Coordinates of C-alpha atoms in Angstrom, one line a residue:
M1330 CA 37.0 -28.1 38.9
E1331 CA 36.1 -24.5 39.4
D1332 CA 36.5 -23.7 35.7
S1333 CA 33.6 -26.0 34.7
T1334 CA 31.2 -24.2 37.1
K1335 CA 32.0 -20.9 35.3
L1336 CA 30.9 -22.1 31.9
K1337 CA 27.9 -20.4 30.7
L1338 CA 25.8 -21.7 27.7
D1339 CA 24.3 -19.2 25.3
V1340 CA 20.8 -20.7 25.5
K1341 CA 19.3 -17.7 23.7
H1342 CA 21.3 -18.5 20.6
S1343 CA 21.5 -22.3 20.5
R1344 CA 21.5 -24.0 17.1
I1345 CA 18.6 -26.3 18.0
Q1346 CA 16.4 -23.4 19.1
A1347 CA 17.3 -21.5 16.0
I1348 CA 16.3 -24.5 13.8
I1349 CA 13.0 -24.9 15.6
E1350 CA 12.2 -21.2 15.4
G1351 CA 13.4 -20.8 11.8
K1352 CA 16.1 -18.3 12.6
C1353 CA 19.1 -17.3 10.5
P1354 CA 22.1 -19.7 10.9
Q1355 CA 24.6 -16.8 11.0
C1356 CA 23.1 -14.4 13.6
R1357 CA 20.3 -16.7 14.9
E1358 CA 18.1 -13.7 15.4
G1359 CA 16.6 -12.8 12.0
K1360 CA 13.6 -14.8 10.8
M1361 CA 14.0 -16.9 7.7
F1362 CA 10.3 -16.8 6.8
M1363 CA 8.1 -13.8 6.2
Y1364 CA 4.8 -15.1 7.6
P1365 CA 3.7 -17.6 10.2
F1366 CA 3.3 -21.2 8.9
W1367 CA -0.5 -21.3 9.5
Q1368 CA -1.0 -18.7 6.7
I1369 CA -1.6 -21.4 4.2
T1370 CA -1.1 -19.3 1.0
K1371 CA 2.1 -17.7 2.3
F1372 CA 3.8 -20.4 4.4
D1373 CA 6.6 -20.8 1.8
K1374 CA 7.6 -17.1 1.5
M1375 CA 11.1 -16.5 2.6
H1376 CA 13.3 -13.4 3.0
D1377 CA 16.0 -13.4 0.3
N1378 CA 18.4 -12.0 3.0
C1379 CA 18.4 -12.1 6.7
P1380 CA 16.7 -8.9 8.1
V1381 CA 19.3 -8.7 10.8
C1382 CA 22.7 -9.6 9.4
N1383 CA 21.9 -9.6 5.6
L1384 CA 23.0 -13.2 5.0
R1385 CA 21.8 -14.5 1.7
F1386 CA 19.7 -17.6 2.5
E1387 CA 20.0 -19.3 -0.9
V1388 CA 23.7 -20.0 -0.6
E1389 CA 24.0 -21.1 -4.2
P1390 CA 21.6 -21.6 -7.1
G1391 CA 19.6 -24.8 -6.5
F1392 CA 20.6 -24.9 -2.8
W1393 CA 17.1 -25.8 -1.6
Y1394 CA 16.9 -29.0 -3.6
G1395 CA 18.9 -30.6 -0.9
A1396 CA 16.1 -29.8 1.6
M1397 CA 13.9 -32.1 -0.3
F1398 CA 15.8 -35.1 1.1
I1399 CA 15.3 -33.8 4.6
S1400 CA 11.6 -33.3 3.8
Y1401 CA 11.4 -36.8 2.5
G1402 CA 12.9 -38.2 5.7
I1403 CA 10.6 -36.2 7.9
N1404 CA 7.6 -37.3 5.8
V1405 CA 8.5 -41.0 5.8
G1406 CA 9.0 -41.0 9.6
F1407 CA 5.7 -39.2 10.1
L1408 CA 3.8 -41.6 7.8
A1409 CA 5.4 -44.6 9.5
F1410 CA 4.5 -43.3 12.9
L1411 CA 0.9 -42.7 11.8
G1412 CA 0.6 -46.1 10.3
V1413 CA 1.9 -47.9 13.4
A1414 CA -0.4 -45.7 15.6
I1415 CA -3.5 -46.5 13.6
F1416 CA -2.6 -50.2 13.6
F1417 CA -2.3 -50.4 17.4
I1418 CA -5.1 -48.0 18.3
F1419 CA -7.7 -49.5 16.0
N1420 CA -6.5 -53.1 16.1
D1421 CA -5.5 -53.5 12.4
P1422 CA -8.5 -51.8 10.7
P1423 CA -9.3 -52.1 7.0
I1424 CA -7.0 -50.3 4.5
L1425 CA -9.3 -47.3 4.1
Y1426 CA -8.8 -46.5 7.8
Y1427 CA -5.1 -46.1 6.9
I1428 CA -5.4 -44.2 3.7
I1429 CA -7.8 -41.4 4.7
P1430 CA -6.2 -40.2 7.9
I1431 CA -2.6 -40.6 6.7
T1432 CA -3.4 -38.6 3.5
V1433 CA -5.3 -35.8 5.4
L1434 CA -2.6 -35.5 8.1
S1435 CA 0.3 -35.6 5.7
L1436 CA -1.3 -32.8 3.6
A1437 CA -2.0 -30.8 6.7
A1438 CA 1.7 -31.2 7.7
V1439 CA 3.1 -29.7 4.5
P1440 CA 3.7 -26.2 5.9
F1441 CA 5.5 -27.6 8.9
N1442 CA 7.5 -30.1 6.8
F1443 CA 8.5 -27.4 4.3
R1444 CA 9.8 -25.0 6.9
A1445 CA 11.5 -27.6 9.1
S1446 CA 13.3 -29.2 6.2
R1447 CA 14.7 -25.9 5.0
S1448 CA 15.7 -24.7 8.4
I1449 CA 17.4 -28.0 9.2
F1450 CA 19.2 -28.1 5.8
I1451 CA 20.6 -24.6 6.0
H1452 CA 21.8 -25.0 9.6
L1453 CA 23.4 -28.3 9.0
F1454 CA 24.6 -28.2 5.4
G1455 CA 24.7 -24.5 4.5
F1456 CA 28.3 -24.1 5.8
V1457 CA 27.3 -20.9 7.5
K1458 CA 29.2 -20.1 10.7
Y1459 CA 27.5 -18.6 13.7
K1460 CA 28.7 -15.0 14.3
P1461 CA 27.3 -13.5 17.4
R1462 CA 27.2 -9.7 17.6

């Protein structure tokens, strides 16, 4: 029983936190993206290699095509949530009340969706092992 109390989690380098912050899957310290997501013209700029451990982010040619499936899932969930929220908040309004806010909000979410899908994809399907220093 005493052994379980001595377990210490490495909260600083957890996989979930690294996915949320867009950190390297190998060292979980280096940033994957060069600029903050709110810089609209540069939200998609990634480092070729991790600035800390030098891991190449594009594991193989065409690797990021798989992130499109993650992006699709995030977007479908987001759009379904918005549709249901509009339905219940506005008591089943006309179709235009669905189209305009869903279109505007889904376009505004593109930088977040792009980054989240790439971060999730490389962490879960990149076959990169965590190597703490």
